[in-house]
PDB file of C-alpha atoms in Angstrom:
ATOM      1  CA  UNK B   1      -9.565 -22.454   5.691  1.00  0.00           C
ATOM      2  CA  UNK B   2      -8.371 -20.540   2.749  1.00  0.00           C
ATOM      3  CA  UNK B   3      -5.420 -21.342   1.001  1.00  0.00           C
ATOM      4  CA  UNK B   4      -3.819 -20.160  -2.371  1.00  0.00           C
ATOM      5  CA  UNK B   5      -1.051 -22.876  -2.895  1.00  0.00           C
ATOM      6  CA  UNK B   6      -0.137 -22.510  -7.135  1.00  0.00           C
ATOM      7  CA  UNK B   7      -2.412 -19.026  -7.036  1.00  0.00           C
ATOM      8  CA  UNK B   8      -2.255 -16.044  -9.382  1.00  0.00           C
ATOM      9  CA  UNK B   9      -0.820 -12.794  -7.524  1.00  0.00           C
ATOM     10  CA  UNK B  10      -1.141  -9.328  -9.098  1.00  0.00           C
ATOM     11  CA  UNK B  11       1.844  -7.476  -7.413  1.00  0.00           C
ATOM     12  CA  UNK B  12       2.595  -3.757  -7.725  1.00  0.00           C
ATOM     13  CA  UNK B  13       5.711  -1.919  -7.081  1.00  0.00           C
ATOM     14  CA  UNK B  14       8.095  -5.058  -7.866  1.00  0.00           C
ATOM     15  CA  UNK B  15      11.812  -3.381  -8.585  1.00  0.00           C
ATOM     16  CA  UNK B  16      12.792  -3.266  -4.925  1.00  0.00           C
ATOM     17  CA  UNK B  17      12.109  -3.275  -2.018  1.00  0.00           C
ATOM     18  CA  UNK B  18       9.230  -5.213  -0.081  1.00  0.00           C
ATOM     19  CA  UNK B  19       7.036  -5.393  -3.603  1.00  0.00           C
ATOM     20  CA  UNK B  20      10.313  -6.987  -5.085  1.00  0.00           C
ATOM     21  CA  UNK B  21      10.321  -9.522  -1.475  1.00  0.00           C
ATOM     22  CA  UNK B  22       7.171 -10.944  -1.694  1.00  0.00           C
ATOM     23  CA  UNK B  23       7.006 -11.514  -5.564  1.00  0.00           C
ATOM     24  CA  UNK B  24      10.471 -13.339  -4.701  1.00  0.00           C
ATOM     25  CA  UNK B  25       8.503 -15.021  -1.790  1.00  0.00           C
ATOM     26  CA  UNK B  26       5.834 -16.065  -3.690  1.00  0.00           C
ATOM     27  CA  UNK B  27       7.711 -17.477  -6.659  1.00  0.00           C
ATOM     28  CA  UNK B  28       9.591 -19.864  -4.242  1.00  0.00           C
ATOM     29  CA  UNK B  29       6.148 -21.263  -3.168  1.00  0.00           C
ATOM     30  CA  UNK B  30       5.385 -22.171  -6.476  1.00  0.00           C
ATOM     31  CA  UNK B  31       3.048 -19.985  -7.193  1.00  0.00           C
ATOM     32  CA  UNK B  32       2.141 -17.554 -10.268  1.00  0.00           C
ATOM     33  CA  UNK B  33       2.864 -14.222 -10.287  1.00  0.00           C
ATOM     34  CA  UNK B  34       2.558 -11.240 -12.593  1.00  0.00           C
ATOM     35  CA  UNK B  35       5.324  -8.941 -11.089  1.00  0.00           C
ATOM     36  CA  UNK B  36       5.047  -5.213 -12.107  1.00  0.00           C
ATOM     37  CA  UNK B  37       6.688  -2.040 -11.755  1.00  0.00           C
ATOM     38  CA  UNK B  38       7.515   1.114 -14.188  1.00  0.00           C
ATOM     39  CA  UNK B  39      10.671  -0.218 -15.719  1.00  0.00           C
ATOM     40  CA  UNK B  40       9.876  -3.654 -15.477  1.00  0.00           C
ATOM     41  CA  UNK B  41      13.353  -4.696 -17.180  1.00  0.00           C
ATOM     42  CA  UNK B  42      14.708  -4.697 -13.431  1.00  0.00           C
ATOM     43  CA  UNK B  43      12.248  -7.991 -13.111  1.00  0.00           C
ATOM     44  CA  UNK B  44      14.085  -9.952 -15.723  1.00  0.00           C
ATOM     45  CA  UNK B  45      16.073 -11.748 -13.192  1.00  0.00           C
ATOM     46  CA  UNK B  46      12.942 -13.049 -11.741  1.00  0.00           C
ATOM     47  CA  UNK B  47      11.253 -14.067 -15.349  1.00  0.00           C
ATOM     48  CA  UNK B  48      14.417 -16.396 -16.371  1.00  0.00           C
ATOM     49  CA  UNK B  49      14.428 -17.941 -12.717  1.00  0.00           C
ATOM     50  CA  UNK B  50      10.662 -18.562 -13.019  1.00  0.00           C
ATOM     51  CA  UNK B  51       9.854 -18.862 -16.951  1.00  0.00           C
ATOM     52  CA  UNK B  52       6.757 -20.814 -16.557  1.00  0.00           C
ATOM     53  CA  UNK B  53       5.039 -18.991 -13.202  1.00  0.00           C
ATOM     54  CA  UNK B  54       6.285 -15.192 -13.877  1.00  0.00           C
ATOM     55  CA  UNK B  55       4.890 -12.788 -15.916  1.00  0.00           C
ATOM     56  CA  UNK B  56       6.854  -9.127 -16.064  1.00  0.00           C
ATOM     57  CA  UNK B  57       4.592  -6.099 -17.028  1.00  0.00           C
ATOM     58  CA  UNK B  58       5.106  -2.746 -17.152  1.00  0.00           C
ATOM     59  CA  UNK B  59       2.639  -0.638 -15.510  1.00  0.00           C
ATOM     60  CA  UNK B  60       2.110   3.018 -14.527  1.00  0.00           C
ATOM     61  CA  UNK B  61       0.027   2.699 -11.755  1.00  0.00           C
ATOM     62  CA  UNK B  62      -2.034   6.281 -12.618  1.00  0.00           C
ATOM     63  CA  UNK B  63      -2.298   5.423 -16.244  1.00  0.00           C
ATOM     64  CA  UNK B  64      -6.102   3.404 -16.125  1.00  0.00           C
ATOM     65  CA  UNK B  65      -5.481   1.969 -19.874  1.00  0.00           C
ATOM     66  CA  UNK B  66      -2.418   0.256 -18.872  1.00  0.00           C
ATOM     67  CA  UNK B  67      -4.317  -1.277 -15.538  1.00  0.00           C
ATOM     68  CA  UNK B  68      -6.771  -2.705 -17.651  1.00  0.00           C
ATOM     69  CA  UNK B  69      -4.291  -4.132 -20.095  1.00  0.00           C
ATOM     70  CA  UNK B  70      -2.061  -5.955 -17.306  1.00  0.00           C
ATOM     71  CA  UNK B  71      -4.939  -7.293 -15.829  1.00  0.00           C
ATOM     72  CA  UNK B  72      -6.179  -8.809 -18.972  1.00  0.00           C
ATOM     73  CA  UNK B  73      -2.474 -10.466 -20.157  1.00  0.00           C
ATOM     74  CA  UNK B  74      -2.401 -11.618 -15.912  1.00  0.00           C
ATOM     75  CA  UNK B  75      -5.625 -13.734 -16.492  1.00  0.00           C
ATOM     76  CA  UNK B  76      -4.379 -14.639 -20.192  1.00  0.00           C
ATOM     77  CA  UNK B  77      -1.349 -16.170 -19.552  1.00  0.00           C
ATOM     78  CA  UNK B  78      -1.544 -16.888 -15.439  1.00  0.00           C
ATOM     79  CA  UNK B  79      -5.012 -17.587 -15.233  1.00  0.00           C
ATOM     80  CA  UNK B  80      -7.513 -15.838 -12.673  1.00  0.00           C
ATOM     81  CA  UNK B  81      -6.159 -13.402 -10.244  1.00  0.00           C
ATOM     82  CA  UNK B  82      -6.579 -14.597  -6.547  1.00  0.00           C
ATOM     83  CA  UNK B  83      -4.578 -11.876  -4.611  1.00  0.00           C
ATOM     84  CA  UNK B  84      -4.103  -8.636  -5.293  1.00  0.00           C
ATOM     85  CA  UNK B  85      -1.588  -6.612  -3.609  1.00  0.00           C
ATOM     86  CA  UNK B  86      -1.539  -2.581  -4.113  1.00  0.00           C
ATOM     87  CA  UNK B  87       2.464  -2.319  -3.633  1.00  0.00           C
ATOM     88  CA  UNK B  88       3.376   0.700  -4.982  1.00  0.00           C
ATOM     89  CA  UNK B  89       3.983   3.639  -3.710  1.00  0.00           C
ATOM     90  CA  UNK B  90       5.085   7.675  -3.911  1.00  0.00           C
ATOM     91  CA  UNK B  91       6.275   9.626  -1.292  1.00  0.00           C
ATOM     92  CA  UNK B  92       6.559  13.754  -1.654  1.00  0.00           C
ATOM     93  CA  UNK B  93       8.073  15.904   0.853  1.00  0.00           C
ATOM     94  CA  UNK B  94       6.666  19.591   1.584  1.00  0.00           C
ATOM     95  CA  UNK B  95       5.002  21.359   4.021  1.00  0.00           C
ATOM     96  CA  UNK B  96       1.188  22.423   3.359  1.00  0.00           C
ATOM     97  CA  UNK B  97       2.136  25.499   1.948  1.00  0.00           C
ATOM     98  CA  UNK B  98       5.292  24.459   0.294  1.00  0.00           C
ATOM     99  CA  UNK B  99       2.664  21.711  -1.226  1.00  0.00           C
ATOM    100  CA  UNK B 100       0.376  22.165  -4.876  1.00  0.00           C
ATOM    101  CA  UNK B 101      -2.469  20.692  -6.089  1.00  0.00           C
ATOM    102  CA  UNK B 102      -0.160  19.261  -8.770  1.00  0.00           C
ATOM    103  CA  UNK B 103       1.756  17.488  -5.861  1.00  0.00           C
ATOM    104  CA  UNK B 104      -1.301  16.672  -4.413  1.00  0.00           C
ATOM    105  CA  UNK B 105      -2.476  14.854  -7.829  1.00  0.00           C
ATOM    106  CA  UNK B 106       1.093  12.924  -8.358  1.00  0.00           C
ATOM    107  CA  UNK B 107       1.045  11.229  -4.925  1.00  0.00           C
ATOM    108  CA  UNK B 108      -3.098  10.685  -4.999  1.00  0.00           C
ATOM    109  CA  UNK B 109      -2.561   8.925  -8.230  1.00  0.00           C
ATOM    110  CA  UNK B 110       0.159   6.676  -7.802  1.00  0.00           C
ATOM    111  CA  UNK B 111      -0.930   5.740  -3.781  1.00  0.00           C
ATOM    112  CA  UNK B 112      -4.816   5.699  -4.374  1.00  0.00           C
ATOM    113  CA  UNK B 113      -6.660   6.395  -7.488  1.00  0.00           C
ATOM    114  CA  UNK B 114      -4.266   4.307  -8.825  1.00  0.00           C
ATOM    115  CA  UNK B 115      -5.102   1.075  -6.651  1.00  0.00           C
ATOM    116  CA  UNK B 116      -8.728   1.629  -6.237  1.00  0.00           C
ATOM    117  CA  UNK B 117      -8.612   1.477 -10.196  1.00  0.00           C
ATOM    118  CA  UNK B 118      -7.036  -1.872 -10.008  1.00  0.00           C
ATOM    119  CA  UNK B 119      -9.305  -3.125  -7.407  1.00  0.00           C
ATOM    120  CA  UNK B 120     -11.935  -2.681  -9.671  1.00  0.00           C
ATOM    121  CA  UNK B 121     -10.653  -4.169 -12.381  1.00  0.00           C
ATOM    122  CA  UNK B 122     -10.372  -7.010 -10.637  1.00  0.00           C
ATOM    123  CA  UNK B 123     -13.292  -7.612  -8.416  1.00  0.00           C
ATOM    124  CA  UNK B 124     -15.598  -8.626 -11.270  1.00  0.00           C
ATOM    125  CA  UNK B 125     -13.679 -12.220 -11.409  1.00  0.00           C
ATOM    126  CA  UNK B 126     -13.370 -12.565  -7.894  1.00  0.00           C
ATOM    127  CA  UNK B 127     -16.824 -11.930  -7.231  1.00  0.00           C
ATOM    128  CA  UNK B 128     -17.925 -14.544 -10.068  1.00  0.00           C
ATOM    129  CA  UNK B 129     -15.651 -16.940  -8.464  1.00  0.00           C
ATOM    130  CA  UNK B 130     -16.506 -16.212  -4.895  1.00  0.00           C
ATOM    131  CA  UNK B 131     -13.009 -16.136  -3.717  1.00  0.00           C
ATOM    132  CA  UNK B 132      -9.742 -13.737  -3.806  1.00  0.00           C
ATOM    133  CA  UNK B 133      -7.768 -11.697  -1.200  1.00  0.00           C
ATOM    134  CA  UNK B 134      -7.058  -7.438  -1.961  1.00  0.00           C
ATOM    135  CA  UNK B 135      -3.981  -6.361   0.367  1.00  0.00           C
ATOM    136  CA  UNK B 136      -3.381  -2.969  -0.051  1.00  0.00           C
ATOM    137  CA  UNK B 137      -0.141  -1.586   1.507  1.00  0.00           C
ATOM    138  CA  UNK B 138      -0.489   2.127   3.539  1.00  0.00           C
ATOM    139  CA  UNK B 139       1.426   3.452   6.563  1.00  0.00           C
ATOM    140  CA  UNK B 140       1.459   3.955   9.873  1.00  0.00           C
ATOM    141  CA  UNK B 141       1.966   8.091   8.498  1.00  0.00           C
ATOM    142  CA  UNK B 142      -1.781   7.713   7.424  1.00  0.00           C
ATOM    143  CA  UNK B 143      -2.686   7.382  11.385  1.00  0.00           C
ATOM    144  CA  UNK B 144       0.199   9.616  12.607  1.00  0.00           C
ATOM    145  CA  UNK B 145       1.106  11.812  10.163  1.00  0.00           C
ATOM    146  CA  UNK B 146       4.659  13.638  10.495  1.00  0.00           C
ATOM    147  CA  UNK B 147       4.773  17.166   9.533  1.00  0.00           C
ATOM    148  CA  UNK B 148       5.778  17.583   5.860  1.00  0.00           C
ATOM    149  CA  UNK B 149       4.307  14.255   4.475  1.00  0.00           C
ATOM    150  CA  UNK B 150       0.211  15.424   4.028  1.00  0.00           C
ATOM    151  CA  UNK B 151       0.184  14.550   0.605  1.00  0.00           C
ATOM    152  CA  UNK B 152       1.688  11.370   1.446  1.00  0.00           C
ATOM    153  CA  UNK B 153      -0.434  10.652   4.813  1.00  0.00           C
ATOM    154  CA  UNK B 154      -3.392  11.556   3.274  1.00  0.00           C
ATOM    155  CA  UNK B 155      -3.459   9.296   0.483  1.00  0.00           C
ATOM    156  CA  UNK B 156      -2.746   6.700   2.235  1.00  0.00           C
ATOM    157  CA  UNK B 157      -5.023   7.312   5.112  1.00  0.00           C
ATOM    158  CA  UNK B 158      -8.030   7.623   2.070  1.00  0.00           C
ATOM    159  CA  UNK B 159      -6.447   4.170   0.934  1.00  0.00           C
ATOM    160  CA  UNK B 160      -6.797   3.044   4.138  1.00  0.00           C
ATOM    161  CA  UNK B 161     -10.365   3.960   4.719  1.00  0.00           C
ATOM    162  CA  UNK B 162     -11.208   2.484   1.568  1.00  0.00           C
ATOM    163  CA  UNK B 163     -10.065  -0.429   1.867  1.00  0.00           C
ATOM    164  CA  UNK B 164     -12.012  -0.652   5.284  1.00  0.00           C
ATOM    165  CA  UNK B 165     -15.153   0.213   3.562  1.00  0.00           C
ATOM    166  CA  UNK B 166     -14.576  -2.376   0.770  1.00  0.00           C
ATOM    167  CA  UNK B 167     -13.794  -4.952   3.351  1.00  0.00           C
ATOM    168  CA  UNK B 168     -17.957  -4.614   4.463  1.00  0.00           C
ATOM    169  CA  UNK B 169     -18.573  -4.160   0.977  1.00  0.00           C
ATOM    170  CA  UNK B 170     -16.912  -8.159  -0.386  1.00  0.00           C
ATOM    171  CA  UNK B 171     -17.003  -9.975   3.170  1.00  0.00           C
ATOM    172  CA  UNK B 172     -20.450 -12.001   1.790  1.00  0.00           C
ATOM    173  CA  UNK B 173     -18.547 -12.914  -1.406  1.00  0.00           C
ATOM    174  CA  UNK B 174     -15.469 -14.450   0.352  1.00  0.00           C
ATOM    175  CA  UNK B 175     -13.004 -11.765  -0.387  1.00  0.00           C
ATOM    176  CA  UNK B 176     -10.539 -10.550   2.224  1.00  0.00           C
ATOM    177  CA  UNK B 177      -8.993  -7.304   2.104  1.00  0.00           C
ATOM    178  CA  UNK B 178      -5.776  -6.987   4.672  1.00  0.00           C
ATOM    179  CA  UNK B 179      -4.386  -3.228   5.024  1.00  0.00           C
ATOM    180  CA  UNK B 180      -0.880  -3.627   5.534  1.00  0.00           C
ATOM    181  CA  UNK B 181       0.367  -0.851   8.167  1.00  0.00           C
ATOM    182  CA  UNK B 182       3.777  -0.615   7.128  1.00  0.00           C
ATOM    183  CA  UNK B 183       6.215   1.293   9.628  1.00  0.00           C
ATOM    184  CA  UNK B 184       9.913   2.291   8.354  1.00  0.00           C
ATOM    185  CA  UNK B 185      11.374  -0.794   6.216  1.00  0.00           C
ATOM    186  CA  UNK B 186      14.701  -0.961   4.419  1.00  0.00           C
ATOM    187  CA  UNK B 187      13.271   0.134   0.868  1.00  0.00           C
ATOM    188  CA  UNK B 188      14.163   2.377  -1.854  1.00  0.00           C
ATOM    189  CA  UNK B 189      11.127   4.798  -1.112  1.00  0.00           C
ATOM    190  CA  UNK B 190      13.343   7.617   0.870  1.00  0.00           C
ATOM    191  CA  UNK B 191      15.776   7.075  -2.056  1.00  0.00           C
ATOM    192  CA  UNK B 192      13.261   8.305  -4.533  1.00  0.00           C
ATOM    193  CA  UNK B 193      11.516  10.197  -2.370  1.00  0.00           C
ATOM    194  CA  UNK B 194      10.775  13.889  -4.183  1.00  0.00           C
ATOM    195  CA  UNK B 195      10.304  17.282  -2.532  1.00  0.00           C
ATOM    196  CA  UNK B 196       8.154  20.540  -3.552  1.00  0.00           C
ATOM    197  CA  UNK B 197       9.718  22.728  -5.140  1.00  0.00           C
ATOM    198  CA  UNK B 198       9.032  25.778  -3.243  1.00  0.00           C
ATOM    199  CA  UNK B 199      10.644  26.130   0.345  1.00  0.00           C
ATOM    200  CA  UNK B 200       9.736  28.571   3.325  1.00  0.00           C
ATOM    201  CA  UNK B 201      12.267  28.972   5.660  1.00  0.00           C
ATOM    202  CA  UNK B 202       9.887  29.104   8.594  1.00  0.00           C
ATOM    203  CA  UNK B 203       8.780  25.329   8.392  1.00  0.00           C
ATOM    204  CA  UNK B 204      12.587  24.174   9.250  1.00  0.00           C
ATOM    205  CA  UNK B 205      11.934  23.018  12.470  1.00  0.00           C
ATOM    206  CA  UNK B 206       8.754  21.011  11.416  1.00  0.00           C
ATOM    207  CA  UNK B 207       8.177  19.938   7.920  1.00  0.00           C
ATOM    208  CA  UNK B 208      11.701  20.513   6.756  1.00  0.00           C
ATOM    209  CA  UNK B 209      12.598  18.354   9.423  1.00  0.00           C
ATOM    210  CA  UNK B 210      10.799  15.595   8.535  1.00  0.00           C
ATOM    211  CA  UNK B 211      12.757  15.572   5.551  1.00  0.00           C
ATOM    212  CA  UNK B 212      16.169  15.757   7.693  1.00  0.00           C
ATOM    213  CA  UNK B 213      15.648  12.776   9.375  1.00  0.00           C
ATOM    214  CA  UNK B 214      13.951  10.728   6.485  1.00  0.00           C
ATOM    215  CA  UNK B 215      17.118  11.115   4.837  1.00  0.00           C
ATOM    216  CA  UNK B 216      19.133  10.513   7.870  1.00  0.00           C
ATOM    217  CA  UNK B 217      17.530   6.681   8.739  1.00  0.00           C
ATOM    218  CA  UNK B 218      16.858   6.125   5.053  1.00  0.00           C
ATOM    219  CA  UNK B 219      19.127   2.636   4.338  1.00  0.00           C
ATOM    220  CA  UNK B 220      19.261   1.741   8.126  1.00  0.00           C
ATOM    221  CA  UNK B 221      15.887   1.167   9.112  1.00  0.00           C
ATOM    222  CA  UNK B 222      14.978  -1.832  10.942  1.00  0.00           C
ATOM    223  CA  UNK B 223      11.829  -3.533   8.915  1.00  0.00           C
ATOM    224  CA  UNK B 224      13.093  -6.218   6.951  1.00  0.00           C
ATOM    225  CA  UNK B 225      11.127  -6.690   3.901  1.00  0.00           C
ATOM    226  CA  UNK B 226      11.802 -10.220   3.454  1.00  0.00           C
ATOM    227  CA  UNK B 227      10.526 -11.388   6.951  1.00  0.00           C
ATOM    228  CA  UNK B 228       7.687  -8.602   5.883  1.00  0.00           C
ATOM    229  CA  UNK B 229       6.697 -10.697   2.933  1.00  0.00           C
ATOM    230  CA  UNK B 230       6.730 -13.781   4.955  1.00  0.00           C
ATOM    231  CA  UNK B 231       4.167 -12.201   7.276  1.00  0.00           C
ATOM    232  CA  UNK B 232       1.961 -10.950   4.408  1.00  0.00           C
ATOM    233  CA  UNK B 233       1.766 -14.479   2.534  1.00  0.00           C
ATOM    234  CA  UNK B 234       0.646 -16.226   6.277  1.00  0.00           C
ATOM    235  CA  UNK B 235      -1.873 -13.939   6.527  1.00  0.00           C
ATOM    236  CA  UNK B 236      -3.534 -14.039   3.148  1.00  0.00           C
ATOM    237  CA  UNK B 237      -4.006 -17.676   4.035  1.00  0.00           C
ATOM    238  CA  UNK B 238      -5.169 -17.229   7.123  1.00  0.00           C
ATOM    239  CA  UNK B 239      -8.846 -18.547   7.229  1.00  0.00           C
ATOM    240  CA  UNK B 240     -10.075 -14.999   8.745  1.00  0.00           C
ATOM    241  CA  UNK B 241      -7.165 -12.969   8.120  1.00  0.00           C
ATOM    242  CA  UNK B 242      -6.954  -9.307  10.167  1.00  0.00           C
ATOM    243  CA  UNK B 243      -7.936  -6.431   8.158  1.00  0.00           C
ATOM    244  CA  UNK B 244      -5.406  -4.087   9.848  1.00  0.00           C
ATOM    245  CA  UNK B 245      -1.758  -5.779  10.087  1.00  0.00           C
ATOM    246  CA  UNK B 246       0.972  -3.649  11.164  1.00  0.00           C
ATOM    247  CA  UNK B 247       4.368  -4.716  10.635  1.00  0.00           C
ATOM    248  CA  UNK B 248       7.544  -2.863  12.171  1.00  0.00           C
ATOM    249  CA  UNK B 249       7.624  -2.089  15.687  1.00  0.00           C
ATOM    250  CA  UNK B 250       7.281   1.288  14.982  1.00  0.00           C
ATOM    251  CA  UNK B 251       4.103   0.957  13.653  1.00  0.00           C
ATOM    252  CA  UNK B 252       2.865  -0.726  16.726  1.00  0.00           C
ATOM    253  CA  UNK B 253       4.175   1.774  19.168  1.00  0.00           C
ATOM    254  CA  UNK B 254       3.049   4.871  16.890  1.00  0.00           C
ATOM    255  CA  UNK B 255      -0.908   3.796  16.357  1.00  0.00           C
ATOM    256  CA  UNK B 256      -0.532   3.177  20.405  1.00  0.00           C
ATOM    257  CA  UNK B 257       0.486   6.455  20.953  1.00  0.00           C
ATOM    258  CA  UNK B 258      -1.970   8.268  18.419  1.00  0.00           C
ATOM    259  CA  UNK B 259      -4.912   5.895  19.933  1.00  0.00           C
ATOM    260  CA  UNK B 260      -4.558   7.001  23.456  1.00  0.00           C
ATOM    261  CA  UNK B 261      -3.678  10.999  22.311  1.00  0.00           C
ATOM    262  CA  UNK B 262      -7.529  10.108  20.707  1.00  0.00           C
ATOM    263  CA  UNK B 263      -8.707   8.552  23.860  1.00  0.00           C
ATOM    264  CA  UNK B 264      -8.014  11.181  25.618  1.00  0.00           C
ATOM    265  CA  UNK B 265      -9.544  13.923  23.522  1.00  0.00           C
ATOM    266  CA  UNK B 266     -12.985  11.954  23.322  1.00  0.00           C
ATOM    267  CA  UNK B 267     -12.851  12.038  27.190  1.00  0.00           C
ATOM    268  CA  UNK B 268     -11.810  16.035  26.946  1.00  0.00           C
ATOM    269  CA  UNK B 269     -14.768  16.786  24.888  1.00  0.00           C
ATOM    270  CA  UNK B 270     -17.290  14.368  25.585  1.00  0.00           C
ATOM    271  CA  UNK B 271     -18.864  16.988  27.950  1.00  0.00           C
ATOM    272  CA  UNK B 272     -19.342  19.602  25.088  1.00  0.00           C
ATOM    273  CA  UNK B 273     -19.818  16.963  22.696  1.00  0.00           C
ATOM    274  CA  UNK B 274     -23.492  15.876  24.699  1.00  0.00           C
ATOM    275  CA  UNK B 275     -24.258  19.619  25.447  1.00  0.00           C
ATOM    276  CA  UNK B 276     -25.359  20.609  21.712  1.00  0.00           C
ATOM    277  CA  UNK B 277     -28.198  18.406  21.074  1.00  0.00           C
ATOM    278  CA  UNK B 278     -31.886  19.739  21.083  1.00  0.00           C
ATOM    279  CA  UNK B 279     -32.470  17.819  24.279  1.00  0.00           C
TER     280      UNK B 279
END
């Protein structure tokens, strides 16, 4: 059975919300943990509570120079990093049409080529040592996307099929990867939350929306990050962790619903499907 008792974490995305929660988790367990986020002077509460097992970094997660550099002062001064968790996130409101490439690029950047830059980063060291555990956050909007969050949805569905790939990839070399399937949670994401800047008036019943009711539930949703953390650190030391884990009922009952809408489209076009083979 695995178990990182006095490990090194690599978290992302540590000023609030459930990044914040399980680098507060962690700490308490006595483990080491290099917390990050943009402006990491909101972590200095958690580096004078913790002096000797957490490290503060700043890091812009699309900025590959500064990846590099935070995992190299993590190893200095923590020692080797044993879990990874891809935290951080960017969420950007728009319809298709409403959306750029530019917006496209933003949200990719922060919510996957950021992470997959990190992952490989580290892999080298947990590869040599045979042992380590990736969790990389998405959302149940990668498997049932609401109108007006593509760019969103989309990187994290790419983030999510990833990560499945690079679970087949490091299974020989002990390495776990866990994709976190996070439904709505009491964060600061809606609160930063951006939109594009051009708006059509004809998406207001669908993409616009979206951004209504975002706004509406944002600061009364029902996922507690804390217990969310709590969750996350069982599983890592699970001996055969799951490599989907939703947390938030929501994000139960959503994949449910989007599973058997699947289900029954397979069924639908199974038929036509078998019908165009040279046989």
């Amino acid at each position: 059975m695995l178990h990182f008792d006095e490990a090194t974490w690599l978290i992302t995305g540590c000023s609030s919300g459930l990044g914040r929660a399980l680098a507060e988790a962690t700490l308490a367990r006595g483990e080491r943990v290099a917390a990050t986020a943009r402006k990491h002077q909101s972590l200095s509460d958690l580096a004078a509570a913790y002096p000797r097992t957490c490290l503060t970094l700043p890091l812009e997660i699309s900025d590959y120079g500064q990846i590099k550099s935070t995992i190299e002062r993590t190893e200095q001064t923590l020692g080797p990093i044993n879990v990874l968790v891809n935290n951080a996130g960017y969420l950007r409101l728009g319809a298709i049409e409403e959306t750029t490439d530019a917006d496209y690029k933003a949200v990719f950047d922060t919510n996957f080529f950021g992470p997959m830059q990190i992952i490989r980063e580290v892999l080298p060291g947990m590869r040599k040592r045979r042992q380590g555990c990736i969790v990389n956050v998405t959302s149940v909007g990668a498997f049932s996307p609401p109108p007006g969050a593509s760019a969103y949805s989309a990187a994290k569905a790419a983030l999510d099929v990833a990560s499945e790939a690079l679970s087949l990839e490091i299974a020989p070399f002990g390495i776990n990867v866990i994709i976190v399937v996070l439904g709505a949670f009491r964060t600061r994401v809606m609160e930063s939350m951006t939109y594009a800047e051009s708006v059509i008036d004809d998406y207001k019943a669908t993409a616009h929306a979206t951004r209504d009711r975002f706004e509406t539930i944002s600061g009364h949703q029902v996922g507690d990050v804390h217990k969310a953390a709590s969750a996350i650190i069982d599983a890592v030391n699970q001996e055969n962790p799951p490599l989907r884990m939703p947390l938030g009922p929501d994000s139960v009952e959503r994949v449910r619903a989007k599973l058997a809408d699947v289900a029954r489209e397979m069924e639908v076009g199974a038929t036509t499907a078998a019908s165009v083979t040279y046989y």
